[in-house]
Tab-separated table of C-alpha atoms in Angstrom:
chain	number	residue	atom	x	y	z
A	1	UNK	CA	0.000	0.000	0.000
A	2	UNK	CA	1.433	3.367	-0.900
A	3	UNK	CA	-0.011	6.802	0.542
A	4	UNK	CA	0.859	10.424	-0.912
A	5	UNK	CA	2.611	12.253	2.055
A	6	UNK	CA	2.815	15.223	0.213
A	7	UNK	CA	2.922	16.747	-3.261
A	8	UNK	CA	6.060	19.430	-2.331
A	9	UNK	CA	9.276	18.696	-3.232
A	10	UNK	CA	10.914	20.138	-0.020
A	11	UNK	CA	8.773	18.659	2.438
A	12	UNK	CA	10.857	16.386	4.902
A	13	UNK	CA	7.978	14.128	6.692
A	14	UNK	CA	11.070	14.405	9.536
A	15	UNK	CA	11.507	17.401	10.136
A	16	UNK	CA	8.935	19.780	8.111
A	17	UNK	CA	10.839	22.978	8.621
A	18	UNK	CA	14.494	21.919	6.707
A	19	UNK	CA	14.282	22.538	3.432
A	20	UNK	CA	16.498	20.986	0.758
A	21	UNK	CA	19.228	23.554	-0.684
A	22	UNK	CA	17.983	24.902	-4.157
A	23	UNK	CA	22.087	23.860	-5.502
A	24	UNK	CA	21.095	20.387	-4.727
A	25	UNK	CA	17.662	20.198	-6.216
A	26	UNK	CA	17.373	18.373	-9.833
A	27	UNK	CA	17.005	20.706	-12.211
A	28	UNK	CA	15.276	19.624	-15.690
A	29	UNK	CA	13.782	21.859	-18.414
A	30	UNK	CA	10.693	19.882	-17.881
A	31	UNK	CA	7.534	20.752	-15.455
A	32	UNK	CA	7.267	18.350	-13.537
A	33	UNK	CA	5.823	17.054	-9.781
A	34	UNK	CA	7.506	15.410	-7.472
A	35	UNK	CA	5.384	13.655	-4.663
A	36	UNK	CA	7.274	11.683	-1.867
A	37	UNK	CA	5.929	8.188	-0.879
A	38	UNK	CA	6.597	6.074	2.016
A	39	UNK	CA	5.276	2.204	2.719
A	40	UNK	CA	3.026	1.407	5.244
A	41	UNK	CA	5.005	0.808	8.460
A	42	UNK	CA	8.464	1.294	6.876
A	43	UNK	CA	9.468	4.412	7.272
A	44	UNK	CA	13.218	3.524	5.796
A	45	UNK	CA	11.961	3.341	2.125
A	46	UNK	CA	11.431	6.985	1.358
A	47	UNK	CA	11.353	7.518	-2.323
A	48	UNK	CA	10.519	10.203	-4.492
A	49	UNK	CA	8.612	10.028	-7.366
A	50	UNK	CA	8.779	12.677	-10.561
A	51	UNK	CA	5.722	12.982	-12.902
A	52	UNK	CA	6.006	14.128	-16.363
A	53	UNK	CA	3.047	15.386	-18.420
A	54	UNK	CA	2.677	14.793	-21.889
A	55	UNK	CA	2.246	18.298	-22.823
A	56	UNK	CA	5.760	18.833	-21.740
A	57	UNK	CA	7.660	16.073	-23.721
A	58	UNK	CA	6.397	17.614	-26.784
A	59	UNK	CA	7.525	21.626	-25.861
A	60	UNK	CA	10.999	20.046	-25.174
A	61	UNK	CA	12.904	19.533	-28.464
A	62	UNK	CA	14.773	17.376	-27.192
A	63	UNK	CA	12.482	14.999	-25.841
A	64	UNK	CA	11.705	13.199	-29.338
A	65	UNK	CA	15.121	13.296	-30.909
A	66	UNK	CA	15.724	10.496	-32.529
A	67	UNK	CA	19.407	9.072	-32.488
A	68	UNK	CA	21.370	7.162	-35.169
A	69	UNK	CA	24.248	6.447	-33.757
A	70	UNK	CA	26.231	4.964	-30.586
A	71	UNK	CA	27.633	8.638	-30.596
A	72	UNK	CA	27.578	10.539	-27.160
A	73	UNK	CA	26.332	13.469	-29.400
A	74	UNK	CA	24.907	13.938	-32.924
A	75	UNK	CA	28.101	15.423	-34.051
A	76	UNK	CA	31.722	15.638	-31.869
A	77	UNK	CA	34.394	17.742	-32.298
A	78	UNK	CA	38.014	15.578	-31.592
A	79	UNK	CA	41.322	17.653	-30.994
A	80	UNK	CA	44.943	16.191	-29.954
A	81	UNK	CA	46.988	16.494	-33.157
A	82	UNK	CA	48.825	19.568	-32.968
A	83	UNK	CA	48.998	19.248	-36.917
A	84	UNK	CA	47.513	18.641	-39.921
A	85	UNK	CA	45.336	16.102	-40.174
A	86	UNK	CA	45.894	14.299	-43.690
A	87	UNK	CA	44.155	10.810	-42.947
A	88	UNK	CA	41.326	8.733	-41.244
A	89	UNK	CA	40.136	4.588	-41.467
A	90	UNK	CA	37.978	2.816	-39.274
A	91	UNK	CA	38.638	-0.460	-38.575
A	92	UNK	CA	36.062	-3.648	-39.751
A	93	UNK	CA	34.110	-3.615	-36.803
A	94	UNK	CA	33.362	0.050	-37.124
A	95	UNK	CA	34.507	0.300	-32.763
A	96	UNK	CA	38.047	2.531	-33.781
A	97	UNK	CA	39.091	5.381	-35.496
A	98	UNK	CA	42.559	6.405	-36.763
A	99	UNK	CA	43.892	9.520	-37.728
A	100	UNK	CA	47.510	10.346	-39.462
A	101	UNK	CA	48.988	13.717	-38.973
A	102	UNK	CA	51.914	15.829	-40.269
A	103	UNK	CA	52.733	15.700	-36.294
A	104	UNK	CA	54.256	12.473	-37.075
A	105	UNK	CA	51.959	10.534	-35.012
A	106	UNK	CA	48.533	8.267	-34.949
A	107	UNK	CA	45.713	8.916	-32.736
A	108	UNK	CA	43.490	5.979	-32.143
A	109	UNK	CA	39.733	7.171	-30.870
A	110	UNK	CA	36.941	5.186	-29.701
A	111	UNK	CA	34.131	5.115	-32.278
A	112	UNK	CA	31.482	5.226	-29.853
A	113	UNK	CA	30.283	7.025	-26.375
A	114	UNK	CA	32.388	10.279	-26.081
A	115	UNK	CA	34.993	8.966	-28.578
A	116	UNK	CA	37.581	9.480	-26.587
A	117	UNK	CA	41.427	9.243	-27.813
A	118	UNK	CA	42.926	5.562	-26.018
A	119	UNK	CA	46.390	5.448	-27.612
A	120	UNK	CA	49.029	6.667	-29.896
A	121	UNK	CA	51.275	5.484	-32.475
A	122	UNK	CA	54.312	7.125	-32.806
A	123	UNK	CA	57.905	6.103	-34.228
A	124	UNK	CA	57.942	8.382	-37.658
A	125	UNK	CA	60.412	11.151	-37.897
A	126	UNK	CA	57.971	12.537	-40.599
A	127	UNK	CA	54.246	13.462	-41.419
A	128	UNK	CA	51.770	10.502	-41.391
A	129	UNK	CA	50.269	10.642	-44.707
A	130	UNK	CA	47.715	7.777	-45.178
A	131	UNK	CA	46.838	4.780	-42.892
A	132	UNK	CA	44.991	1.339	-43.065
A	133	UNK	CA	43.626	-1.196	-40.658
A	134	UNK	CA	44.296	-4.734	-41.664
A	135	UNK	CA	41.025	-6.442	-42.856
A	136	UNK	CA	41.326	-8.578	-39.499
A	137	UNK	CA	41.294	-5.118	-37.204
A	138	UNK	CA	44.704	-5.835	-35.241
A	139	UNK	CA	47.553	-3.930	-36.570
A	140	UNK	CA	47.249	-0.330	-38.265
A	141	UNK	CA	49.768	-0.272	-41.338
A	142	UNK	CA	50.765	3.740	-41.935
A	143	UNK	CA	52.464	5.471	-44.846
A	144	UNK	CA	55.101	8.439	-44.233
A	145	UNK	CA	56.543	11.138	-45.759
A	146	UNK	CA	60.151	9.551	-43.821
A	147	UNK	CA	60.035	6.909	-46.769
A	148	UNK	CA	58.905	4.232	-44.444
A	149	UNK	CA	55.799	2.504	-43.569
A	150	UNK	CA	55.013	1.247	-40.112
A	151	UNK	CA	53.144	-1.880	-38.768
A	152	UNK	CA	51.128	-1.122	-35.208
A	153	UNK	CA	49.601	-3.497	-32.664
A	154	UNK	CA	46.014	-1.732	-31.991
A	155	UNK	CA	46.334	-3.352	-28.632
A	156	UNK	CA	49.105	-1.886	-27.405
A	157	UNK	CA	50.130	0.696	-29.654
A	158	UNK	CA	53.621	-1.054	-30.003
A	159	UNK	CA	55.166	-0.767	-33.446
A	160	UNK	CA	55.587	-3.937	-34.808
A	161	UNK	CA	57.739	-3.587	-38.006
A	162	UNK	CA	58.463	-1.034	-39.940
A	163	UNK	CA	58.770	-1.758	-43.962
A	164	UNK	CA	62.382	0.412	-45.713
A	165	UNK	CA	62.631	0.507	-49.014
A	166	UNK	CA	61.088	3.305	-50.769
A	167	UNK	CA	63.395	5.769	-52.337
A	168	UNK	CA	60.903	8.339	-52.118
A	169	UNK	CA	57.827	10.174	-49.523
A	170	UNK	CA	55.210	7.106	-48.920
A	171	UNK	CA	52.111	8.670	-50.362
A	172	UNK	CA	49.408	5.813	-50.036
A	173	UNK	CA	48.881	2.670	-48.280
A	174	UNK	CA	46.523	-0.206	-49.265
A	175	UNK	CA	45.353	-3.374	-47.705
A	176	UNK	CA	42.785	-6.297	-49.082
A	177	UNK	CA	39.243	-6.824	-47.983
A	178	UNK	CA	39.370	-10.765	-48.668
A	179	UNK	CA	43.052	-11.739	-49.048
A	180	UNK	CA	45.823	-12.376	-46.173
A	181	UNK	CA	45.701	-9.744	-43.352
A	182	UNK	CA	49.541	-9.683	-43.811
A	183	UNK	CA	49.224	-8.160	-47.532
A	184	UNK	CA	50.062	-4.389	-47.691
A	185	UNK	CA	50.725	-2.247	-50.855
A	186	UNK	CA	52.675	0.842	-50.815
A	187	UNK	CA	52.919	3.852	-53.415
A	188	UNK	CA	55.647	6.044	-53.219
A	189	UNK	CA	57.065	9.411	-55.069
A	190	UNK	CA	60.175	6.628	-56.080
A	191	UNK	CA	58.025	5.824	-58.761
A	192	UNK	CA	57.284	2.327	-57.107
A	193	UNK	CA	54.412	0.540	-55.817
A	194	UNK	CA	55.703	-2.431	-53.455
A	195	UNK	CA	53.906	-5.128	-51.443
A	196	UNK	CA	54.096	-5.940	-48.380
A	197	UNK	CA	53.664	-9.677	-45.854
A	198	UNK	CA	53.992	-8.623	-42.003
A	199	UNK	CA	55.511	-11.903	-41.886
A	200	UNK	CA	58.488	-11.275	-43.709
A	201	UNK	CA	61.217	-8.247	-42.983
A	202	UNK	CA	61.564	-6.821	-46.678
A	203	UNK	CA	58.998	-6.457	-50.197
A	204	UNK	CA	57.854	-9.089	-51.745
A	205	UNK	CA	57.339	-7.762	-55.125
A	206	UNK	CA	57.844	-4.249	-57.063
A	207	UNK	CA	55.617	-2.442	-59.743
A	208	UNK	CA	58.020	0.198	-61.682
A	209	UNK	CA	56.086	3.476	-63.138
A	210	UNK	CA	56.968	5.916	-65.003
A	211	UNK	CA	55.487	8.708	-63.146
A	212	UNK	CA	55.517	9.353	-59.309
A	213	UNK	CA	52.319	7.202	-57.994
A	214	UNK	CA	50.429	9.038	-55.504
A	215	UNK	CA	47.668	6.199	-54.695
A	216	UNK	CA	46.960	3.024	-54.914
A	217	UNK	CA	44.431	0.165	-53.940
A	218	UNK	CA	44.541	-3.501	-53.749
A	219	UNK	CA	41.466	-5.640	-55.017
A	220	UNK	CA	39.343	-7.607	-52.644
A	221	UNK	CA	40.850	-10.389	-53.687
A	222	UNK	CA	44.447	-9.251	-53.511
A	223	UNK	CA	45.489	-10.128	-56.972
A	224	UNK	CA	45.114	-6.648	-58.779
A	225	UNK	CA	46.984	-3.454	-57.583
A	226	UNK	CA	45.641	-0.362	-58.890
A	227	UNK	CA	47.611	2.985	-59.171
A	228	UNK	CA	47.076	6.524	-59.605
A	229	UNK	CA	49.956	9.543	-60.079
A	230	UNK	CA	50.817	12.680	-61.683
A	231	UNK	CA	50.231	11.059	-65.650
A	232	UNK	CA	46.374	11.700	-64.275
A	233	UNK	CA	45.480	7.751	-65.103
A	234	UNK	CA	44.732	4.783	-62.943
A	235	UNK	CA	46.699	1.710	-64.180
A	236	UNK	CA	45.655	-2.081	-63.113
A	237	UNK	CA	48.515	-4.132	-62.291
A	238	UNK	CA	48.323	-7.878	-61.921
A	239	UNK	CA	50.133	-9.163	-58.912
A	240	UNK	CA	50.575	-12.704	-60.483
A	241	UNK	CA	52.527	-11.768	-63.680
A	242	UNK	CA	53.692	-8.210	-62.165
A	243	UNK	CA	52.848	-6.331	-65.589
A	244	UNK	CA	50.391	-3.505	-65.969
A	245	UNK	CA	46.907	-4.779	-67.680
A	246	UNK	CA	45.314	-1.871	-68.359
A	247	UNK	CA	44.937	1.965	-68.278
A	248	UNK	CA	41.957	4.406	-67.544
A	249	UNK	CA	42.062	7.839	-68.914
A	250	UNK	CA	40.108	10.539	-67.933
A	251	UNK	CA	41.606	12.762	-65.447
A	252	UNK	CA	43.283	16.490	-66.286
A	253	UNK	CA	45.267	16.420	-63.098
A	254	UNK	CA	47.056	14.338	-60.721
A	255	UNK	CA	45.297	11.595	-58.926
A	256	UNK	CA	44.830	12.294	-55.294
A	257	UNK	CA	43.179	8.987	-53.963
A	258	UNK	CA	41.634	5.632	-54.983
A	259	UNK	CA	38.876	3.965	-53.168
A	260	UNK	CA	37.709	0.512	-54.035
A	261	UNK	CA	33.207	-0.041	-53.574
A	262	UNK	CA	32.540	-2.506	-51.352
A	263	UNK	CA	30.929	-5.157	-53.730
A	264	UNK	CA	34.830	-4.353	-55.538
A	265	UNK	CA	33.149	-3.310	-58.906
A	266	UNK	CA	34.301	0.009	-59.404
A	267	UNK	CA	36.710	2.328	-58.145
A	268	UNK	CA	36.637	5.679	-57.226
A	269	UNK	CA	39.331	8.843	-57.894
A	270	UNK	CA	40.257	11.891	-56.620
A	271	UNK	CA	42.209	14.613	-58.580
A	272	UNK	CA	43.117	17.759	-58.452
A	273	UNK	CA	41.253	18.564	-61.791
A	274	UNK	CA	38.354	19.608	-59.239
A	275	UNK	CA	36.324	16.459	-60.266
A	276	UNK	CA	35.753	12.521	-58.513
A	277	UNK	CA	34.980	10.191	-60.696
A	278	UNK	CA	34.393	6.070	-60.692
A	279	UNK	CA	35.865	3.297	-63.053
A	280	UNK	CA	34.432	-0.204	-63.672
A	281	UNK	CA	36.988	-2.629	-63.046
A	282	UNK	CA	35.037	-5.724	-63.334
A	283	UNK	CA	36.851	-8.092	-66.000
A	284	UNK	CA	34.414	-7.407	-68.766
A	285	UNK	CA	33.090	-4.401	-70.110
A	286	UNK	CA	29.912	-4.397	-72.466
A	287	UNK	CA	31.132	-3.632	-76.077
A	288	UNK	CA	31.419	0.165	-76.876
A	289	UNK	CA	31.377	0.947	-73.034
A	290	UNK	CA	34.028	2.698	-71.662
A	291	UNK	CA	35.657	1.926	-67.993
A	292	UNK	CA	34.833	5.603	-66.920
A	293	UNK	CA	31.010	5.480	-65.073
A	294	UNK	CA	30.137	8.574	-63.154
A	295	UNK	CA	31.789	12.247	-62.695
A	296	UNK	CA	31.198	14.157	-59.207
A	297	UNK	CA	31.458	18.120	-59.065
A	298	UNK	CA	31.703	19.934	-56.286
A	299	UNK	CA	34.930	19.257	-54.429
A	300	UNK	CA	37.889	21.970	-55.061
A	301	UNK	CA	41.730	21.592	-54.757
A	302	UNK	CA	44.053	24.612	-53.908
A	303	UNK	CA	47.381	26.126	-54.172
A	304	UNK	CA	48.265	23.533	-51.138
A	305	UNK	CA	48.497	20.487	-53.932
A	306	UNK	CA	47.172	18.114	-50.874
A	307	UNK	CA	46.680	14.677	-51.276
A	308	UNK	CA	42.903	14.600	-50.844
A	309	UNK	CA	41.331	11.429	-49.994
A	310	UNK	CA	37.929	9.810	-51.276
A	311	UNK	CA	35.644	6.724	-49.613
A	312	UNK	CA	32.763	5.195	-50.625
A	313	UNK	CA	29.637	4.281	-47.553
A	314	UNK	CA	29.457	1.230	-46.486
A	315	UNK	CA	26.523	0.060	-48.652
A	316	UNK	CA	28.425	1.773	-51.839
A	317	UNK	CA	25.541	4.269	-52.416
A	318	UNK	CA	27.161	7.196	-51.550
A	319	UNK	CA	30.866	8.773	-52.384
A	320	UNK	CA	32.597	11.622	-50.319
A	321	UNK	CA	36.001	13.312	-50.757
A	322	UNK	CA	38.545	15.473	-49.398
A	323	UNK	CA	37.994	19.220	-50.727
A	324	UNK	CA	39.663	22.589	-50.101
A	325	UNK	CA	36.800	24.660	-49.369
A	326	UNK	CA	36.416	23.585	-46.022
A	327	UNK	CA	33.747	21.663	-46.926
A	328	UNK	CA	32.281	18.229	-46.527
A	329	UNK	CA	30.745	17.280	-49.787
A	330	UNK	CA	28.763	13.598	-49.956
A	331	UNK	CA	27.194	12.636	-53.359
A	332	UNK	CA	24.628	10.371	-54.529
A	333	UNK	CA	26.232	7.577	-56.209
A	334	UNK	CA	23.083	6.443	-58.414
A	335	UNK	CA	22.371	10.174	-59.781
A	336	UNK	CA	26.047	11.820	-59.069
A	337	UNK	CA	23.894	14.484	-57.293
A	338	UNK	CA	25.227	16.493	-54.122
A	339	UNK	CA	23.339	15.426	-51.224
A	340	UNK	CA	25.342	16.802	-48.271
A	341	UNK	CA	27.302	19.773	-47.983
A	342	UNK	CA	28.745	20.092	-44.386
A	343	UNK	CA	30.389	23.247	-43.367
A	344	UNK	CA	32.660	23.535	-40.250
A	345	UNK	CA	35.810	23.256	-40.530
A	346	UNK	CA	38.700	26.178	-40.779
A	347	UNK	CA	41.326	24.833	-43.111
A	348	UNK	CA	41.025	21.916	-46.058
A	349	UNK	CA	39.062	18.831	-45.610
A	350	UNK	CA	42.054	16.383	-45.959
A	351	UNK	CA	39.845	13.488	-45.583
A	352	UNK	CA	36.605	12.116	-45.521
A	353	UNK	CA	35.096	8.522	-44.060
A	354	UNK	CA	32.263	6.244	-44.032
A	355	UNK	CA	31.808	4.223	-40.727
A	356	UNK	CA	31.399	0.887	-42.127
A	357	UNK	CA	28.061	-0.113	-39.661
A	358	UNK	CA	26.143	2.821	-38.690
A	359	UNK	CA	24.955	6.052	-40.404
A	360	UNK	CA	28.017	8.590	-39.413
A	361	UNK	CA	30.670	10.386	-41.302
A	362	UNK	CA	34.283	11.164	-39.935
A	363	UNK	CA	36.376	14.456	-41.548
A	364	UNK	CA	39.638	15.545	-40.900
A	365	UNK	CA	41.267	18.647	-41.923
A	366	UNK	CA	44.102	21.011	-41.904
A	367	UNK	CA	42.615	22.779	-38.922
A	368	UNK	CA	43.888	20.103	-36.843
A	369	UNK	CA	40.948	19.240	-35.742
A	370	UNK	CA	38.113	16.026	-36.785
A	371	UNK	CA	34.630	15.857	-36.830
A	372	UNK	CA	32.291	12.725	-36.038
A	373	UNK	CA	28.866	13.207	-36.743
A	374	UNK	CA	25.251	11.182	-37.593
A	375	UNK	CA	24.189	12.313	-41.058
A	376	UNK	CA	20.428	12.544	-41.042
């Protein structure tokens, strides 16, 4: 049996004349009552109770927001480099985030909650200038402008190798979604692309350009390398024979990034000719069609000559790139039209991510700051 003692909030049924101190009463934006009940003959279990009407839940906007994410807030602000930010990747699971920085160093963040930074990776004398989780989510595998390439234990942070070699600043870093964990691919301004086994101290193989390659991508399947540089065309490279199979024109400028879909049908570019565009790379083309698909407008590149990233979501319907107008630009992938255009930050969008499981976007820019947030 419960009986209503009393329908103020400072009554004490001890001692009616204290009052509770107004610093220590709960303060909501909400009308509410507050009625204190005791049981019958047990004095000991004092509760009080808080009543909400309906009228108030819908005058409070906040009351029927409607979250997508596991994010503390619908968008986050993360600061700790103190430089340039030129690089972001999520792992598989979708639970970390890593960021690359001219400061030399990785931040790894929590992907969830308040997203808050749990470890660093350091061990480059030079700028961090792309970086890739290993398709199994252990070890982080970073590119550097000190012509190395590290290998990190996400555990611990501990560096576990790091790959020498390259003649040349390490531009781009690429891993496979299906193939051994232990397979990394490296493009450098040595005019080399050169893979990679954790296992083993030195490269396992050696694709020689022409031209300085400034990205690259592996296949899902590991058995194609594709490249991208300043001759402004993306060349397939089979890892089997180690020969070049074929080149996509298109571009006006140098290629900034590649980004393979995640069904691993098409490809996706970044260049400093302004423009994104996306290649079909599946083995065979319908007669008369060419590999080019789609062209995306929007994006900018400046005086800065960054190495602007691009990503495709995690169901492959929508693209997003690095741009120099400090803003975020996301594009349809169906209709090439601009769906989002985020503003915020104060220097060049360096890069621009998908997380692979829930509906939230991750940007990074010259500001030296990054921005989480739930995309509506």
């Amino acid at each position: 049996n419960i009986k209503v003692i009393s329908s103020n909030p400072s009554y004490n049924p001890y001692n009616s004349t204290m009052e509770e101190p107004s610093s220590k009463r709960p303060r909501n934006s909400l009308n509410r009552e507050e009625v204190s009940i005791i049981h019958d003959g047990n004095h000991n279990n004092n509760q009080v109770v808080t009543l909400y009407k309906q009228d108030d839940y819908n005058n409070n906007p906040n009351a029927n927001t409607i979250r997508t994410s596991s994010l503390a807030s619908p968008t986050m602000k993360l600061s700790g480099h103190k430089g340039s930010i030129y690089t972001l990747a999520y792992d598989p699971p979708g639970e970390i985030l890593c960021s690359g920085s001219f400061d030399s160093t990785c931040l790894l963040w929590n992907a969830s909650g308040n997203c808050n930074n749990f470890n660093v990776l350091s061990g480059h004398k030079n700028a961090v200038l792309d970086c890739k989780f290993t398709n199994n989510g252990e070890k982080v595998i970073t590119a550097s402008a000190d012509y190395n390439l590290g290998v990190y234990d996400v555990r611990t942070g501990e560096r576990l190798k790091r790959f020498m070699g390259h003649e040349g600043i390490v531009n781009a870093v690429g891993v496979a979604k299906d193939a051994s964990p232990c397979l990394a691919v490296s493009a450098s301004d040595d005019r080399t692309c050169r893979m990679w086994d954790t296992r083993v101290r030195s490269e396992v193989g050696c694709l020689e350009d022409q031209f300085q390659v400034t990205a690259v991508v592996y296949s899902n399947d590991g058995l194609t390398v594709f490249s991208g540089g300043i001759d402004n065309c993306v060349h397939a490279w089979d890892v089997r024979q180690m020969k070049r199979t074929m080149i996509m024109k298109g571009h006006t400028d140098t290629i900034t990034c590649l980004s393979l879909n995640p069904k691993g049908t098409h490809i996706l570019s970044n260049s400093m000719d302004g423009t994104l565009k996306t290649w079909d790379i599946r083995p065979f083309v319908d007669s008369g069609k060419k590999r080019h698909d789609k062209t995306f407008v929007g994006g900018t590149h400046n005086a800065e000559k960054g190495l602007l990233n691009c990503s495709w979501s995690a169901d492959g319907t929508m693209v997003t790139g690095g741009s120099a107008d400090r803003i975020v630009h996301i594009w349809d992938e169906l209709s090439a039209e601009e769906l989002y255009s985020l503003p915020g930050h104060a220097g060049c969008v360096n890069a621009v991510v998908f997380h692979p499981k829930e509906n939230v976007i991750a940007s990074a820019s010259s500001d030296k700051s990054i921005f989480v947030g739930e995309l509506s």
